[in-house]
Short mmCIF file of C-alpha atoms and ligand atoms in Angstrom, two decimals:
data_model
loop_
_atom_site.label_atom_id
_atom_site.label_comp_id
_atom_site.label_asym_id
_atom_site.label_seq_id
_atom_site.Cartn_x
_atom_site.Cartn_y
_atom_site.Cartn_z
CA UNK K 408 56.09 25.12 35.38
CA UNK K 409 58.94 22.87 34.10
CA UNK K 410 59.51 19.14 34.57
CA UNK K 411 62.53 16.97 33.90
CA UNK K 412 61.50 13.65 32.31
CA UNK K 413 63.87 11.15 30.71
CA UNK K 414 66.41 13.95 30.36
CA UNK K 415 63.95 16.14 28.48
CA UNK K 416 62.69 19.35 30.03
CA UNK K 417 58.92 19.45 29.87
CA UNK K 418 57.10 22.69 29.93
CA UNK K 419 53.55 23.30 30.99
CA UNK K 420 52.97 26.33 28.86
CA UNK K 421 50.08 28.58 27.90
CA UNK K 422 49.14 26.40 24.91
CA UNK K 423 49.04 23.20 26.97
CA UNK K 424 46.99 24.84 29.71
CA UNK K 425 44.57 26.10 27.04
CA UNK K 426 44.23 22.61 25.55
CA UNK K 427 43.64 21.21 29.04
CA UNK K 428 40.83 23.71 29.67
CA UNK K 429 39.27 22.66 26.37
CA UNK K 430 39.48 19.02 27.45
CA UNK K 431 37.69 19.90 30.72
CA UNK K 432 34.88 21.52 28.71
CA UNK K 433 34.63 18.42 26.49
CA UNK K 434 34.31 16.18 29.56
CA UNK K 435 31.65 18.48 31.04
CA UNK K 436 29.67 18.19 27.79
CA UNK K 437 29.97 14.40 28.00
CA UNK K 438 28.36 14.43 31.46
CA UNK K 439 31.19 14.71 34.01
CA UNK K 440 29.87 17.13 36.63
CA UNK K 441 31.94 16.76 39.83
CA UNK K 442 33.80 20.11 40.05
CA UNK K 443 36.70 18.56 41.96
CA UNK K 444 37.24 15.88 39.30
CA UNK K 445 37.11 18.52 36.54
CA UNK K 446 39.54 20.69 38.50
CA UNK K 447 41.97 17.75 38.83
CA UNK K 448 41.79 17.03 35.08
CA UNK K 449 42.45 20.73 34.51
CA UNK K 450 45.52 20.59 36.72
CA UNK K 451 47.45 17.36 35.87
CA UNK K 452 49.73 17.85 32.82
CA UNK K 453 48.73 14.87 30.64
CA UNK K 454 51.30 15.70 27.93
CA UNK K 455 54.12 14.70 30.29
CA UNK K 456 53.00 11.06 29.96
CA UNK K 457 53.36 10.99 26.17
CA UNK K 458 56.21 10.02 23.88
CA UNK K 459 57.55 12.98 21.87
CA UNK K 460 55.97 11.74 18.63
CA UNK K 461 52.52 11.68 20.27
CA UNK K 462 52.67 14.96 22.22
CA UNK K 463 50.09 16.67 19.99
CA UNK K 464 47.53 14.03 20.99
CA UNK K 465 47.86 14.52 24.75
CA UNK K 466 44.70 16.59 25.19
CA UNK K 467 42.44 14.66 22.86
CA UNK K 468 39.79 12.63 24.65
CA UNK K 469 41.40 9.36 23.56
CA UNK K 470 43.39 6.46 25.02
CA UNK K 471 47.00 6.28 23.78
CA UNK K 472 49.87 3.75 23.76
CA UNK K 473 52.42 4.05 26.58
CA UNK K 474 54.60 1.09 25.50
CA UNK K 475 54.58 -2.55 26.65
CA UNK K 476 51.28 -3.00 24.73
CA UNK K 477 49.51 -0.85 27.35
CA UNK K 478 47.62 2.44 27.23
CA UNK K 479 46.98 5.64 29.15
CA UNK K 480 43.19 5.59 29.59
CA UNK K 481 40.91 8.03 27.77
CA UNK K 482 40.38 11.17 29.92
CA UNK K 483 36.62 10.58 29.89
CA UNK K 484 37.17 7.08 31.32
CA UNK K 485 39.52 8.43 34.02
CA UNK K 486 37.01 11.15 34.94
CA UNK K 487 34.06 8.70 34.87
CA UNK K 488 35.69 6.13 37.16
CA UNK K 489 36.99 8.84 39.50
CA UNK K 490 33.61 10.56 39.75
CA UNK K 491 31.89 7.28 40.59
CA UNK K 492 34.36 6.66 43.43
CA UNK K 493 33.15 9.80 45.26
CA UNK K 494 36.63 10.44 46.67
CA UNK K 495 36.87 12.35 49.94
CA UNK K 496 40.16 13.86 51.15
CA UNK K 497 42.00 11.26 53.22
CA UNK K 498 40.33 8.25 51.52
CA UNK K 499 42.66 5.27 51.27
CA UNK K 500 42.51 4.23 47.61
CA UNK K 501 43.92 1.16 45.87
CA UNK K 502 44.51 1.53 42.13
CA UNK K 503 45.05 -1.63 40.10
CA UNK K 504 47.01 -0.92 36.93
CA UNK K 505 49.38 2.02 37.56
CA UNK K 506 50.26 2.25 33.85
CA UNK K 507 51.44 5.78 33.07
CA UNK K 508 50.51 7.06 36.55
CA UNK K 509 48.05 9.65 35.21
CA UNK K 510 45.04 8.22 37.08
CA UNK K 511 47.06 8.08 40.30
CA UNK K 512 47.86 11.80 39.93
CA UNK K 513 44.16 12.62 39.55
CA UNK K 514 43.35 10.65 42.73
CA UNK K 515 46.15 12.44 44.60
CA UNK K 516 44.83 15.82 43.43
CA UNK K 517 41.53 14.88 45.13
CA UNK K 518 43.35 14.38 48.43
CA UNK K 519 43.34 10.57 48.46
CA UNK K 520 46.10 8.43 49.93
CA UNK K 521 46.95 6.27 46.93
CA UNK K 522 48.34 2.72 46.78
CA UNK K 523 48.94 1.74 43.18
CA UNK K 524 49.99 -1.66 41.86
CA UNK K 525 51.33 -2.54 38.39
CA UNK K 526 51.99 -6.00 36.92
CA UNK K 527 54.38 -4.91 34.18
CA UNK K 528 57.85 -4.36 35.67
CA UNK K 529 59.02 -1.87 33.02
CA UNK K 530 55.97 0.35 33.52
CA UNK K 531 56.29 0.04 37.30
CA UNK K 532 59.97 1.10 37.14
CA UNK K 533 59.26 3.97 34.76
CA UNK K 534 56.28 5.44 36.61
CA UNK K 535 57.87 5.09 40.04
CA UNK K 536 60.64 7.43 38.84
CA UNK K 537 58.46 9.87 36.89
CA UNK K 538 55.66 10.71 39.32
CA UNK K 539 57.76 12.04 42.23
CA UNK K 540 59.52 14.34 39.72
CA UNK K 541 56.11 15.82 38.97
CA UNK K 542 55.37 16.22 42.66
CA UNK K 543 53.07 13.18 42.96
CA UNK K 544 53.91 10.45 45.46
CA UNK K 545 51.56 7.48 45.69
CA UNK K 546 52.81 4.23 47.27
CA UNK K 547 54.05 2.08 44.36
CA UNK K 548 53.83 -1.72 44.26
CA UNK K 549 54.85 -4.25 41.64
CA UNK K 550 52.76 -7.42 41.39
CA UNK K 551 49.45 -9.03 40.55
CA UNK K 552 46.77 -6.53 41.55
CA UNK K 553 43.92 -8.91 40.60
CA UNK K 554 44.48 -10.27 44.12
CA UNK K 555 44.43 -6.73 45.53
CA UNK K 556 47.07 -5.68 48.02
CA UNK K 557 46.05 -7.51 51.23
CA UNK K 558 49.03 -6.21 53.24
CA UNK K 559 47.61 -2.66 53.20
CA UNK K 560 43.85 -3.49 53.27
CA UNK K 561 41.15 -2.40 53.95
CA UNK K 562 40.58 0.40 51.43
CA UNK K 563 37.84 3.02 51.27
CA UNK K 564 37.97 2.87 47.48
CA UNK K 565 39.37 0.46 44.88
CA UNK K 566 39.71 1.35 41.19
CA UNK K 567 40.54 -1.26 38.55
CA UNK K 568 41.88 0.25 35.33
CA UNK K 569 41.96 -2.97 33.28
CA UNK K 570 39.08 -5.17 32.08
CA UNK K 571 38.27 -8.16 34.33
CA UNK K 572 36.41 -11.38 33.38
CA UNK K 573 34.63 -11.39 36.78
CA UNK K 574 34.73 -9.32 39.97
CA UNK K 575 37.76 -10.66 41.91
CA UNK K 576 36.62 -11.80 45.38
CA UNK K 577 39.92 -10.60 46.86
CA UNK K 578 38.95 -7.04 45.92
CA UNK K 579 35.52 -7.02 47.57
CA UNK K 580 37.12 -8.71 50.62
CA UNK K 581 39.61 -5.83 50.87
CA UNK K 582 36.95 -3.09 50.83
CA UNK K 583 36.24 -1.29 54.10
CA UNK K 584 32.64 -0.88 55.29
CA UNK K 585 30.93 1.69 53.03
CA UNK K 586 33.82 1.14 50.61
CA UNK K 587 33.39 1.44 46.84
CA UNK K 588 34.95 -0.68 44.07
CA UNK K 589 34.79 0.55 40.47
CA UNK K 590 35.67 -2.11 37.91
CA UNK K 591 35.07 -2.83 34.22
CA UNK K 592 33.85 -6.44 33.79
CA UNK K 593 33.19 -8.33 30.55
CA UNK K 594 35.12 -9.98 27.74
CA UNK K 595 38.52 -9.01 26.32
CA UNK K 596 37.04 -6.44 23.90
CA UNK K 597 34.20 -4.81 25.83
CA UNK K 598 33.28 -4.40 29.48
CA UNK K 599 30.45 -2.87 31.48
CA UNK K 600 31.46 -0.53 34.31
CA UNK K 601 30.34 -1.83 37.70
CA UNK K 602 30.26 0.06 40.98
CA UNK K 603 30.10 -2.18 44.02
CA UNK K 604 29.41 -0.67 47.43
CA UNK K 605 29.99 -2.67 50.60
CA UNK K 606 27.42 -2.09 53.34
CA UNK K 607 27.96 -4.22 56.43
CA UNK K 608 29.17 -7.22 54.34
CA UNK K 609 26.38 -6.76 51.82
CA UNK K 610 27.51 -5.91 48.28
CA UNK K 611 25.33 -3.54 46.26
CA UNK K 612 26.10 -3.54 42.53
CA UNK K 613 25.25 -0.77 40.06
CA UNK K 614 25.83 -1.08 36.33
CA UNK K 615 26.88 1.79 34.05
CA UNK K 616 27.91 2.16 30.40
CA UNK K 617 30.30 0.04 28.32
CA UNK K 618 34.04 0.67 28.00
CA UNK K 619 36.98 -1.04 26.29
CA UNK K 620 40.01 -1.65 28.53
CA UNK K 621 43.15 -3.73 28.10
CA UNK K 622 42.77 -7.06 29.96
CA UNK K 623 43.32 -7.44 33.69
CA UNK K 624 45.99 -10.14 33.88
CA UNK K 625 46.84 -12.34 36.86
CA UNK K 626 45.30 -15.00 39.07
CA UNK K 627 41.85 -13.42 39.45
CA UNK K 628 41.99 -11.81 35.99
CA UNK K 629 42.61 -13.40 32.58
CA UNK K 630 45.77 -15.22 33.73
CA UNK K 631 49.38 -14.21 33.05
N1 SAM E 949 45.67 3.71 35.19
C1 SAM E 949 46.56 3.79 34.06
C2 SAM E 949 46.95 5.17 33.71
O1 SAM E 949 46.50 6.13 34.35
O2 SAM E 949 47.75 5.31 32.79
C3 SAM E 949 46.00 3.09 32.83
C4 SAM E 949 46.13 1.68 32.96
S1 SAM E 949 46.17 0.69 31.53
C5 SAM E 949 44.61 0.97 30.79
C6 SAM E 949 46.01 -0.88 32.40
C7 SAM E 949 47.21 -1.23 33.22
O3 SAM E 949 46.88 -2.38 34.03
C8 SAM E 949 48.42 -1.64 32.41
O4 SAM E 949 49.52 -0.86 32.79
C9 SAM E 949 48.62 -3.11 32.75
O5 SAM E 949 49.99 -3.51 32.73
C10 SAM E 949 48.03 -3.17 34.15
N2 SAM E 949 47.61 -4.50 34.62
C11 SAM E 949 47.02 -5.50 33.95
N3 SAM E 949 46.77 -6.54 34.76
C12 SAM E 949 47.24 -6.20 35.98
C13 SAM E 949 47.29 -6.85 37.25
N4 SAM E 949 46.82 -8.09 37.44
N5 SAM E 949 47.84 -6.17 38.29
C14 SAM E 949 48.33 -4.91 38.15
N6 SAM E 949 48.31 -4.25 36.97
C15 SAM E 949 47.77 -4.88 35.91
#
């Protein structure tokens, strides 16, 4: 398969597919067990999201810089959040923090209808052009996702890919009944992953392990 990205032809060759299979095995060893999530990780070409100088790092289980002081999340983190969302084909999903677009591609591979919002204009512009070239077409929005995206609510699932100081009320308000929000909450350096399920206006919170995300900016985040 070949992709055109910023005037460079990208190849998805035998070596990259091999590295991707290795990454899937690493994630399985770390406890990711949903076969559909593993299949999606095995399918989306992560190297396409990397600068030339960093290409060799694309299939390491690590977060990496994507410019603008932001990162593409660690594959384990992407797989962990996705697994906890229990995506079903046709689910309407809101992603907060489009970043590189990699997470959005994984959600699309699982058959979700994806609305993704990014605060940083340069990243928004870049990803909006790149993803359709790869065959992935979520609905792109530019703005403060800490307030959700009320115009398109409610959502079956909401995923926040930046660390929040508290759970934004706007996000739980925009969840459909039986909807799930996955969000890292804590301080600027370390957050605990929370899964919040809405059952007839009751919110059930589960707590998982710690992660380290870049801060969620905006009105219901850390500010601008
Ligand atoms: N999901 C991304 C991916 O697959 O590459 C990784 C996201 S990166 C860890 C966090 C992203 O959240 C950054 O691109 C950052 O600009 C964005 N962000 C931070 N605060 C935001 C907000 N209030 N609304 C929307 N995006 C926000």
